[in-house]
Short mmCIF file of C-alpha atoms and ligand atoms in Angstrom, two decimals:
data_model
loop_
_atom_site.label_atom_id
_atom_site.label_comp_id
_atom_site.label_asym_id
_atom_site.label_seq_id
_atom_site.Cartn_x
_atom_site.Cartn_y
_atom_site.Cartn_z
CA UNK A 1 67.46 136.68 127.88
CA UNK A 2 66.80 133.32 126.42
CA UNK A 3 67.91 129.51 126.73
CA UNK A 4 69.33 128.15 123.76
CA UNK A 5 71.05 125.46 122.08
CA UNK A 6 73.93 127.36 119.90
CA UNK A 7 75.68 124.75 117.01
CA UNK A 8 79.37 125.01 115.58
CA UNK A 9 80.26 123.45 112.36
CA UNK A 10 83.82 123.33 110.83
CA UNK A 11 84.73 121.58 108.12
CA UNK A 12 81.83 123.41 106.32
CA UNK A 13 83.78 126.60 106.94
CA UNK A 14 86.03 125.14 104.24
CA UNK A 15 83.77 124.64 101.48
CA UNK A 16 84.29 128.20 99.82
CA UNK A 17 81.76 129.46 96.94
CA UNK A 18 79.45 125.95 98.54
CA UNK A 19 79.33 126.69 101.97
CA UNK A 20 76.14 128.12 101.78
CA UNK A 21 74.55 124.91 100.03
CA UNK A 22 76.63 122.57 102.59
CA UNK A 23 75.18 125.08 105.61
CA UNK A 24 71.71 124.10 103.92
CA UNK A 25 71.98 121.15 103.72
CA UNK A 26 72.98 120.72 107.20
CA UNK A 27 70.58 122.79 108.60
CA UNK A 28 67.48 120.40 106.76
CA UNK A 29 69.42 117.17 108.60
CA UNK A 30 68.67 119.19 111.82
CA UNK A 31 65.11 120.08 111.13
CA UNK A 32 64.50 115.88 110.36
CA UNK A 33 66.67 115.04 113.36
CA UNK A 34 64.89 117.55 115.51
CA UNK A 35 61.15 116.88 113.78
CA UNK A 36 59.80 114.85 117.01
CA UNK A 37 60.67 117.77 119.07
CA UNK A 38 59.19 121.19 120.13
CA UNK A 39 61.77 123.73 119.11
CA UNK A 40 62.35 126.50 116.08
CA UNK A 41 65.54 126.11 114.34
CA UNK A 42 67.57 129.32 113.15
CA UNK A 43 70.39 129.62 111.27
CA UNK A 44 72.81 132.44 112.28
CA UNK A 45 75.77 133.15 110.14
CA UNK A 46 78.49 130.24 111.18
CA UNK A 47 75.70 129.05 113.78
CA UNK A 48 72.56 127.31 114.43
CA UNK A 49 70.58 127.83 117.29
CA UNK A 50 67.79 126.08 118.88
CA UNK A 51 65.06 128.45 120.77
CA UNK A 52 61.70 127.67 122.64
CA UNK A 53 62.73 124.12 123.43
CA UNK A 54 61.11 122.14 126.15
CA UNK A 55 63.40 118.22 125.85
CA UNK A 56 67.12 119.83 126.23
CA UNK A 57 68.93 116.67 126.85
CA UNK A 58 66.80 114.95 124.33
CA UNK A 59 67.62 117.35 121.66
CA UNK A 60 71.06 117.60 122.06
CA UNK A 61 71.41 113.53 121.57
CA UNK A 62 69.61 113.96 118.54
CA UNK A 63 71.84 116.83 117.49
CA UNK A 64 75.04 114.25 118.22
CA UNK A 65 74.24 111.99 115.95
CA UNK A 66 73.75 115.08 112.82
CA UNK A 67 77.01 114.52 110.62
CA UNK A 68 78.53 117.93 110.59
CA UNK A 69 78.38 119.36 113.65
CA UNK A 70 81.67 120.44 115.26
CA UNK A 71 79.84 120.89 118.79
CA UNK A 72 77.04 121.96 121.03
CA UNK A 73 76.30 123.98 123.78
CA UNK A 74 73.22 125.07 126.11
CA UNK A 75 73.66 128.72 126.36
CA UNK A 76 72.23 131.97 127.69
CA UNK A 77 71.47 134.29 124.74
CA UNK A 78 71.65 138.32 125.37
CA UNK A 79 71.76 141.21 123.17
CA UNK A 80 75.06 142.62 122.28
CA UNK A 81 75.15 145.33 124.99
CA UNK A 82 78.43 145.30 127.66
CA UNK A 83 75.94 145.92 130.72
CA UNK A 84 73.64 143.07 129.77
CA UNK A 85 76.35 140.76 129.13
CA UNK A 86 78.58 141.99 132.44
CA UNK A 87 75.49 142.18 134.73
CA UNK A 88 74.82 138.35 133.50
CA UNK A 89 78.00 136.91 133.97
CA UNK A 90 78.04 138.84 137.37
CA UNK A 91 75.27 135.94 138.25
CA UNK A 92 77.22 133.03 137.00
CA UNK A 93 78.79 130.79 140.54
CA UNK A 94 82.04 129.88 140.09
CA UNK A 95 84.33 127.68 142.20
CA UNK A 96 88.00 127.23 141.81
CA UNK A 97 90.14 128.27 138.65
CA UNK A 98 88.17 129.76 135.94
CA UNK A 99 88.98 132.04 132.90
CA UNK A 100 87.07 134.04 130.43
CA UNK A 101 86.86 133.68 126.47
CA UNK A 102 85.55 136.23 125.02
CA UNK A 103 85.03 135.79 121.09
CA UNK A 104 84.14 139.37 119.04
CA UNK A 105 82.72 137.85 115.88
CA UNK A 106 80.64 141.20 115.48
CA UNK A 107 83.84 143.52 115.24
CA UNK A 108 80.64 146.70 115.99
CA UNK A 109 81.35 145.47 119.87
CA UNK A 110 82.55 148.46 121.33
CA UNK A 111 85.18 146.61 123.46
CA UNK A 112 88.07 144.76 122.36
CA UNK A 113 88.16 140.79 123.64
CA UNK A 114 91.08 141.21 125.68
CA UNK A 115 89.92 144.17 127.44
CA UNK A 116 86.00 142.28 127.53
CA UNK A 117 87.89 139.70 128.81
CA UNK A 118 89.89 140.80 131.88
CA UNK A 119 86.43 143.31 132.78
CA UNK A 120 84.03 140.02 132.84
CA UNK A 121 87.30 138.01 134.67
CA UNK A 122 87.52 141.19 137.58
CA UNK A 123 83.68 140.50 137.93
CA UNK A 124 83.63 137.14 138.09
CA UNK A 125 86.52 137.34 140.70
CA UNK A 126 84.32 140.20 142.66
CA UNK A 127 81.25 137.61 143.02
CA UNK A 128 82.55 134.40 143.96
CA UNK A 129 85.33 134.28 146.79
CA UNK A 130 86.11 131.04 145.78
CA UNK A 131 87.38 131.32 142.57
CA UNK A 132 90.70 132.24 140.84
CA UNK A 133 91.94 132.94 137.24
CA UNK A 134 93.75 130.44 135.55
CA UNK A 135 94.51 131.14 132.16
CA UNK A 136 96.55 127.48 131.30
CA UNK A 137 94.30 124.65 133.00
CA UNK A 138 90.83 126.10 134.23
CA UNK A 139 87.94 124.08 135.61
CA UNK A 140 85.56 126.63 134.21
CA UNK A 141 85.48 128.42 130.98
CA UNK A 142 83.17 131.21 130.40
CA UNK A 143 82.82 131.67 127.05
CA UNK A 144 81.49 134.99 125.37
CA UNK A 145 80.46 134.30 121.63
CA UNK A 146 79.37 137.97 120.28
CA UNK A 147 78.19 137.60 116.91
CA UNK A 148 77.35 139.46 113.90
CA UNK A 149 73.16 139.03 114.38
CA UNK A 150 72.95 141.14 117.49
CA UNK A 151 73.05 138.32 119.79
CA UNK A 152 75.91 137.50 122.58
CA UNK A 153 76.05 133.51 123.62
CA UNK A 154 77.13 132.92 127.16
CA UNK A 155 77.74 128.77 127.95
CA UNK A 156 80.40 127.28 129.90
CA UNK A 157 79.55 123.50 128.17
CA UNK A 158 80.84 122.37 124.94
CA UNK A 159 79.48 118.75 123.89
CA UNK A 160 81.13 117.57 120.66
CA UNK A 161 79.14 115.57 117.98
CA UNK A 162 81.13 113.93 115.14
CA UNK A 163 81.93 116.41 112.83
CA UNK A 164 82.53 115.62 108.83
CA UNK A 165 80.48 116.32 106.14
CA UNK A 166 75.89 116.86 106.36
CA UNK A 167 74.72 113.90 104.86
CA UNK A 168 73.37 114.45 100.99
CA UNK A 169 69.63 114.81 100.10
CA UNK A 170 70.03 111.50 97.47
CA UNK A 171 70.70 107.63 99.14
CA UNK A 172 73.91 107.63 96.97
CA UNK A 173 75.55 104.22 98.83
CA UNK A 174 74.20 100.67 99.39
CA UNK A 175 75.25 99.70 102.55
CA UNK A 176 75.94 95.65 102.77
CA UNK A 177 74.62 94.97 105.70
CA UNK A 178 75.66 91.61 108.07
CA UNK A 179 75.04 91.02 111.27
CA UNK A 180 78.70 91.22 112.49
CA UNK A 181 80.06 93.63 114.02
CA UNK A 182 81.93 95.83 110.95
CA UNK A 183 79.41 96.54 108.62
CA UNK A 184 77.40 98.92 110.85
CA UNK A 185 80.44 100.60 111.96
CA UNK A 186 81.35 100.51 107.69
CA UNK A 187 77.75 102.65 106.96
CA UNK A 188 78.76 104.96 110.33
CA UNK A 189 82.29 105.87 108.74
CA UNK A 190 80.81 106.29 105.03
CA UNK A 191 78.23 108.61 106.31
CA UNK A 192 80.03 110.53 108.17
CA UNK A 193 81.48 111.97 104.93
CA UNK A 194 78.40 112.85 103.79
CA UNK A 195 77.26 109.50 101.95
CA UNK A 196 73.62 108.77 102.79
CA UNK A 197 72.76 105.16 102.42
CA UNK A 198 70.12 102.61 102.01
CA UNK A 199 70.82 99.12 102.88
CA UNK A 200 70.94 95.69 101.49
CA UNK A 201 70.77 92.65 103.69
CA UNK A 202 71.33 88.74 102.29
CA UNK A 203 69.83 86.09 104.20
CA UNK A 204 69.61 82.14 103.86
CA UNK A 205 66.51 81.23 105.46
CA UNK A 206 65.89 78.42 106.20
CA UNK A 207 69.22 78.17 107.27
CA UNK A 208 69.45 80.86 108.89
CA UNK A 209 67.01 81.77 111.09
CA UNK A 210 63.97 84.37 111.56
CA UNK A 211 65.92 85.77 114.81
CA UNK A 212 68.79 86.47 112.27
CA UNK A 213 66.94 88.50 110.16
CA UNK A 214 64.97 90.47 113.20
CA UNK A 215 68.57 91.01 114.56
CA UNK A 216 69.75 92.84 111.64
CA UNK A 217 66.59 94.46 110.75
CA UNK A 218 67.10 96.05 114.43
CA UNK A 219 70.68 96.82 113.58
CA UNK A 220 68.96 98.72 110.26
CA UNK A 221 67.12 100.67 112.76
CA UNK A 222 69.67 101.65 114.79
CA UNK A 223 71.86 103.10 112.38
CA UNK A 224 69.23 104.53 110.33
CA UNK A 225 69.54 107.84 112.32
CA UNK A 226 73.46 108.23 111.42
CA UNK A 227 72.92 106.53 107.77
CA UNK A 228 70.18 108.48 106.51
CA UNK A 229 68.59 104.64 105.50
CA UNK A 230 64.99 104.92 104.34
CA UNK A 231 64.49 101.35 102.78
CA UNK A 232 66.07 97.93 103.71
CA UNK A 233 66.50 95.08 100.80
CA UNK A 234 66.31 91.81 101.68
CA UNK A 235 67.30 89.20 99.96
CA UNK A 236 67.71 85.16 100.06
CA UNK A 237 70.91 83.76 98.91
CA UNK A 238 69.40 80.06 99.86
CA UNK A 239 69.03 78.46 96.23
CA UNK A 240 72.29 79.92 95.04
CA UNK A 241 74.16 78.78 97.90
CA UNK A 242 72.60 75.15 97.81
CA UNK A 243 73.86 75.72 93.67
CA UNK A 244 77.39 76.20 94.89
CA UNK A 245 77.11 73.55 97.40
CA UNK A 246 76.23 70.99 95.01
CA UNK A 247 77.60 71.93 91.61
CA UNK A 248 81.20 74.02 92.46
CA UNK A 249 84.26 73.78 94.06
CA UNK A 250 83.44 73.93 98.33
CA UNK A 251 86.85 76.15 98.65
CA UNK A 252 85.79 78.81 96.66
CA UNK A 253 82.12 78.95 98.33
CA UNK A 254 82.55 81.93 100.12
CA UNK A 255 84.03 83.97 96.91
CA UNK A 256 81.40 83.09 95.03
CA UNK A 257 78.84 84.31 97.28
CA UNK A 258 80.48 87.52 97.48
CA UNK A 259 80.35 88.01 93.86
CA UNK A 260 77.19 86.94 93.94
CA UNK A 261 76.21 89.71 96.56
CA UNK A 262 78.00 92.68 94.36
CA UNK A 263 76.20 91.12 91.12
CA UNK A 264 72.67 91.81 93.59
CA UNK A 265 74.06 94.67 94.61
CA UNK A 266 75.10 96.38 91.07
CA UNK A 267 71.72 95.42 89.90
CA UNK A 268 69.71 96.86 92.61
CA UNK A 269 71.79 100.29 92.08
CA UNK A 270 70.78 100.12 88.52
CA UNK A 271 67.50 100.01 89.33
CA UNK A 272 67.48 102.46 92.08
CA UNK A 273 70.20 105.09 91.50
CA UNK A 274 72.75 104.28 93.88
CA UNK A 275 76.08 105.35 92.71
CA UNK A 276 78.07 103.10 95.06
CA UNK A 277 78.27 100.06 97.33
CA UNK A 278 80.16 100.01 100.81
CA UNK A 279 81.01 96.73 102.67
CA UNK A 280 82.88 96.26 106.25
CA UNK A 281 85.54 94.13 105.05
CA UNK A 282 88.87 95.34 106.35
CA UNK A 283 92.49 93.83 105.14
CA UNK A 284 93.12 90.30 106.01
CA UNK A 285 90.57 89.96 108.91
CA UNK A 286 89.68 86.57 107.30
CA UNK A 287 90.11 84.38 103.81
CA UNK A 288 87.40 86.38 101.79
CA UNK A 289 89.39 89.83 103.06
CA UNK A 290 92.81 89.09 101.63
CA UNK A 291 94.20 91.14 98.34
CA UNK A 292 93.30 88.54 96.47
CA UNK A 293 89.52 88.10 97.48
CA UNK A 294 89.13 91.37 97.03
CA UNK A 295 90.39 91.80 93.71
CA UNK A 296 88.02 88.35 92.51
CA UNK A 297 84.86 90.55 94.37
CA UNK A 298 86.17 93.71 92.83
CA UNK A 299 85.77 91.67 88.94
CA UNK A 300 82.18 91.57 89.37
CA UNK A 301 81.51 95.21 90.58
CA UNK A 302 80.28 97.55 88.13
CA UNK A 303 80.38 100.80 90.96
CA UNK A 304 82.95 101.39 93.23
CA UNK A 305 83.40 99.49 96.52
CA UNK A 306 83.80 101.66 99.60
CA UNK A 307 85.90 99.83 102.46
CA UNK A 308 86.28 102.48 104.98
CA UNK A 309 87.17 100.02 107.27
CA UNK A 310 89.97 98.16 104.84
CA UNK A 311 92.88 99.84 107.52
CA UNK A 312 91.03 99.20 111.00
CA UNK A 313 92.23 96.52 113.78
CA UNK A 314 88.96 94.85 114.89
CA UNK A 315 89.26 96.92 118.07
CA UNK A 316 89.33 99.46 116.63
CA UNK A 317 85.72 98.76 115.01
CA UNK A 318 84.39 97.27 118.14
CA UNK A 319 85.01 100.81 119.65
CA UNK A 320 83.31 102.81 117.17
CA UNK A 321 80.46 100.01 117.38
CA UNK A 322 80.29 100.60 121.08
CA UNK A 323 80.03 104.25 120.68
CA UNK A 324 77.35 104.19 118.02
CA UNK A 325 75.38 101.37 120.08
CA UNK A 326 75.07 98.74 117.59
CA UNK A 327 78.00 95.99 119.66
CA UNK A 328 75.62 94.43 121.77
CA UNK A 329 73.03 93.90 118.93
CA UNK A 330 76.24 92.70 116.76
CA UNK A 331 77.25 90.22 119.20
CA UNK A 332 73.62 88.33 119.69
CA UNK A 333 74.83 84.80 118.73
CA UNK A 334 72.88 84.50 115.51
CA UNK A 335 74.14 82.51 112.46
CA UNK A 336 75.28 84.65 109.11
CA UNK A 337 74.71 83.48 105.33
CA UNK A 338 78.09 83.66 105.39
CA UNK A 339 78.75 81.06 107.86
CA UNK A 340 76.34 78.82 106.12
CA UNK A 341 77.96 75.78 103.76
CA UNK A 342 81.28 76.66 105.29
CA UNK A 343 83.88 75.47 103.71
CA UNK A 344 87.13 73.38 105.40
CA UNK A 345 89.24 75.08 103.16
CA UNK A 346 88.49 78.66 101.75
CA UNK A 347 91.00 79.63 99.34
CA UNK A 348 93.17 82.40 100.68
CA UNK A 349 94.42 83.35 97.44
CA UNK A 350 91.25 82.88 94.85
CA UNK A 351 92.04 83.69 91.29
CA UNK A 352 89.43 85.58 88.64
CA UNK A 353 89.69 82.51 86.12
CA UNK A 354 88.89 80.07 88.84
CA UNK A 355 86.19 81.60 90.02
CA UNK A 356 84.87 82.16 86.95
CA UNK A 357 85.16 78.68 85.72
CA UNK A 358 83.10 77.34 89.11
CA UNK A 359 80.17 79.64 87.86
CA UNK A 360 80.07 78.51 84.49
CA UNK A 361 78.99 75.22 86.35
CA UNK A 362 75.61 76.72 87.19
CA UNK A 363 72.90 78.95 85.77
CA UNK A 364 73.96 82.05 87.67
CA UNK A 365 72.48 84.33 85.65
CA UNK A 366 68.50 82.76 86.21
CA UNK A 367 69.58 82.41 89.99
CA UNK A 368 70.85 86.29 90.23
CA UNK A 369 67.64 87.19 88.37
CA UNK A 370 65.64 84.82 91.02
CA UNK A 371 66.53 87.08 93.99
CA UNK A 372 66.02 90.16 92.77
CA UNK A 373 62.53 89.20 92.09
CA UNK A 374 62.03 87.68 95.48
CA UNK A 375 63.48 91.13 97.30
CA UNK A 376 62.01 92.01 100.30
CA UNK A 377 61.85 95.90 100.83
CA UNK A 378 61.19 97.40 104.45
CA UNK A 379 60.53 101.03 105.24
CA UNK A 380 62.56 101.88 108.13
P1 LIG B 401 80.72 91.80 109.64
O1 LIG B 401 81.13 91.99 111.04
O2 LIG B 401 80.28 93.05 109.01
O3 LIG B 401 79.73 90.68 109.47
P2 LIG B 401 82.79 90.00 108.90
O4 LIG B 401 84.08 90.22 109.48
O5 LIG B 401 81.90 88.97 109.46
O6 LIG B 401 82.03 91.39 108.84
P3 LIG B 401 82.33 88.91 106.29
O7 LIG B 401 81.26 88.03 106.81
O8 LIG B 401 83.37 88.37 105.42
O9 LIG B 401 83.09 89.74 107.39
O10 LIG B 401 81.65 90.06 105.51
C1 LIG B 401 82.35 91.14 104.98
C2 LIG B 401 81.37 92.18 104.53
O11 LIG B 401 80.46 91.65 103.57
C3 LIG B 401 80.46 92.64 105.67
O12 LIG B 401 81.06 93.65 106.43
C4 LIG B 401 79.27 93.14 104.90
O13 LIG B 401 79.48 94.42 104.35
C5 LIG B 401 79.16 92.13 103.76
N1 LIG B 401 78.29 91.01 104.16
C6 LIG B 401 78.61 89.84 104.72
N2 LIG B 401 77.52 89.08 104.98
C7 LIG B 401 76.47 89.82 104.56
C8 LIG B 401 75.06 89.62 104.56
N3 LIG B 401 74.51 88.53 105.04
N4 LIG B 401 74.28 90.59 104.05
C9 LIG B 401 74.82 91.75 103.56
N5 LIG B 401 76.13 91.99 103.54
C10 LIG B 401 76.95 91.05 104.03
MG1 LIG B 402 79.70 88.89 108.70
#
């Protein structure tokens, strides 16, 4: 008899002729999630089980935070032998309404689930006076996973993670990282299909300040464990911005820093293989969000834009950021470049031409070229 950890997937059940290459790759996200910790790591067919463990509660928080796990839960392993299995469950205490579930996965079991099922119930009912069955709304489920290895899983606890898809061996997405509150939640959402990302920070020192940079280096760090992240850009947007200031329309200062951060951004997935870029924005939240904004951004992008937040109510995101533990970091009071050289007036509804007309005022290629070569990189 042995404690383990036992892992369901699902949406991996789906992949057909890849399921073995998405079960792979989902068991290697484990191992790395799992690498500060003393434990061996099997792989079952349709589970993954964690033996010879010391941190339980540790591990399974680590385990949460693996994109494609369905669930997890501590249970008692046992061969798959009817006495061993009813003399267990004849141990388990049991108070109030409580039913059975057995699941036959290894159809060798000499007894059929139902039949398992009201045996292990009558037992149950024999050893604790206190408890009853009920089949529609129990406080306790026993649960009686008898699989295809050999190996019976006994656990009444079922702890879901997130599900979706194991994140990908290659950092496929740039992640625009602010320090609001979306864009963390925006890398959360993308990975959770699968999308590992690094990310890519602007900041406009000396306007904005050192604190402002720390803050979002620590959101980096937080999300790093969901995001797969293994290098943070940073880059200063302070001589373009004083360019715009100066030489170009003030209501179109905020579009033209956002086409300035997809120009950095296309360039630095040239240079590094990323195959797309993902911001927080989300429809009409403010003037640089609107149709319109987007489409001027969208002229400038030379790999697809990932909004997985373009539908969400900001409560919506300030849920998911309290879940994944980035809010309070997200709501330190530190200035943005964004909210640097404000303008009265942003234009609502920018247009391509315009836009491209303010840049011709500058050198904006030379000034593009200026902060790539004055990137900051940070191994996270
Ligand atoms: P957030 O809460 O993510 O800051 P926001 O509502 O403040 O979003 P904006 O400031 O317009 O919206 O930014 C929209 C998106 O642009 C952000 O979600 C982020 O992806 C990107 N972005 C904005 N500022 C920066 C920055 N300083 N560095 C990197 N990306 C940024
Ligand atoms: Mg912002």
């Amino acid at each position: 008899m042995n404690n383990v950890i036992l892992i369901r997937f699902n949406e991996i059940h789906l992949k057909g002729g890849n399921k073995k290459y998405f079960t792979k790759l989902l068991v290697n996200n484990i191992k790395y999630a799992l690498h500060d910790f003393e434990c061996k790591i099997e792989n079952i067919q349709n589970r993954i089980v964690i033996r010879d463990y010391t941190d339980e509660s540790g591990i399974i928080e680590a385990l949460k935070c693996v994109f494609g796990i369905h669930s997890i839960s501590p249970a008692i392993e046992l061969d798959n032998d009817p006495k061993l299995i009813s003399d267990f469950v004849a141990t388990i205490k049991v108070e109030g309404g409580f039913k059975c579930d057995v699941n036959r996965a290894d159809k060798t079991f000499p007894i059929k689930s139902n039949d398992f099922n009201a045996d292990l119930g009558e037992i149950v009912l024999s050893n604790n006076k206190n408890a009853y069955v009920d089949i529609h709304n129990p406080d306790t489920v026993i649960h009686v996973d008898i699989r295809e290895n050999g190996k019976t899983f006994i656990f009444h606890e079922i702890i879901y993670a997130y599900s979706g898809l194991p994140l990908g061996e290659n950092r496929d997405g740039l992640l625009l990282l602010s320090g609001g509150i979306d864009s963390p939640v925006a890398g959360f959402c993308m990975a959770k299909r699968g999308l590992r990302q690094d990310i890519l920070h602007f900041d406009s020192f000396p306007y904005t300040s050192p604190q402002a940079k720390e803050k979002v280096i620590t959101l980096a760090k937080s999300i790093k464990k969901f995001i797969g992240a293994k290098y943070m850009y940073i880059c200063s947007m302070t001589k373009l911005q004083e360019e715009f200031h100066v030489s170009c329309a003030s209501e179109y200062a905020i579009n033209l820093l956002r086409r300035s951060m997809i120009r950095v951004a296309n360039k630095l997935c040239e240079k590094y293989k990323y195959k797309t870029i993902i911001t927080g924005e989300s429809l009409g939240q403010v003037a640089s969000q609107t149709i319109e904004s987007l489409t001027t951004t969208n002229a400038v992008a030379e790999y697809p834009v990932l909004r997985p937040l373009i539908s969400f109510n900001k409560d919506e995101i300030i849920e998911i950021a309290k879940e994944i533990g980035t809010y309070e970091t997200s709501i330190l009071p530190y200035e943005d470049c964004c909210t640097v050289f404000l303008p009265r007036n942003p234009v609502i509804k920018p247009k391509i031409k315009e836009a491209e007309f303010e840049e011709s005022k500058i050198n904006l290629d030379y000034l593009i070229s200026a902060v790539i070569d004055n990137i900051e990189i940070i191994k996270l």
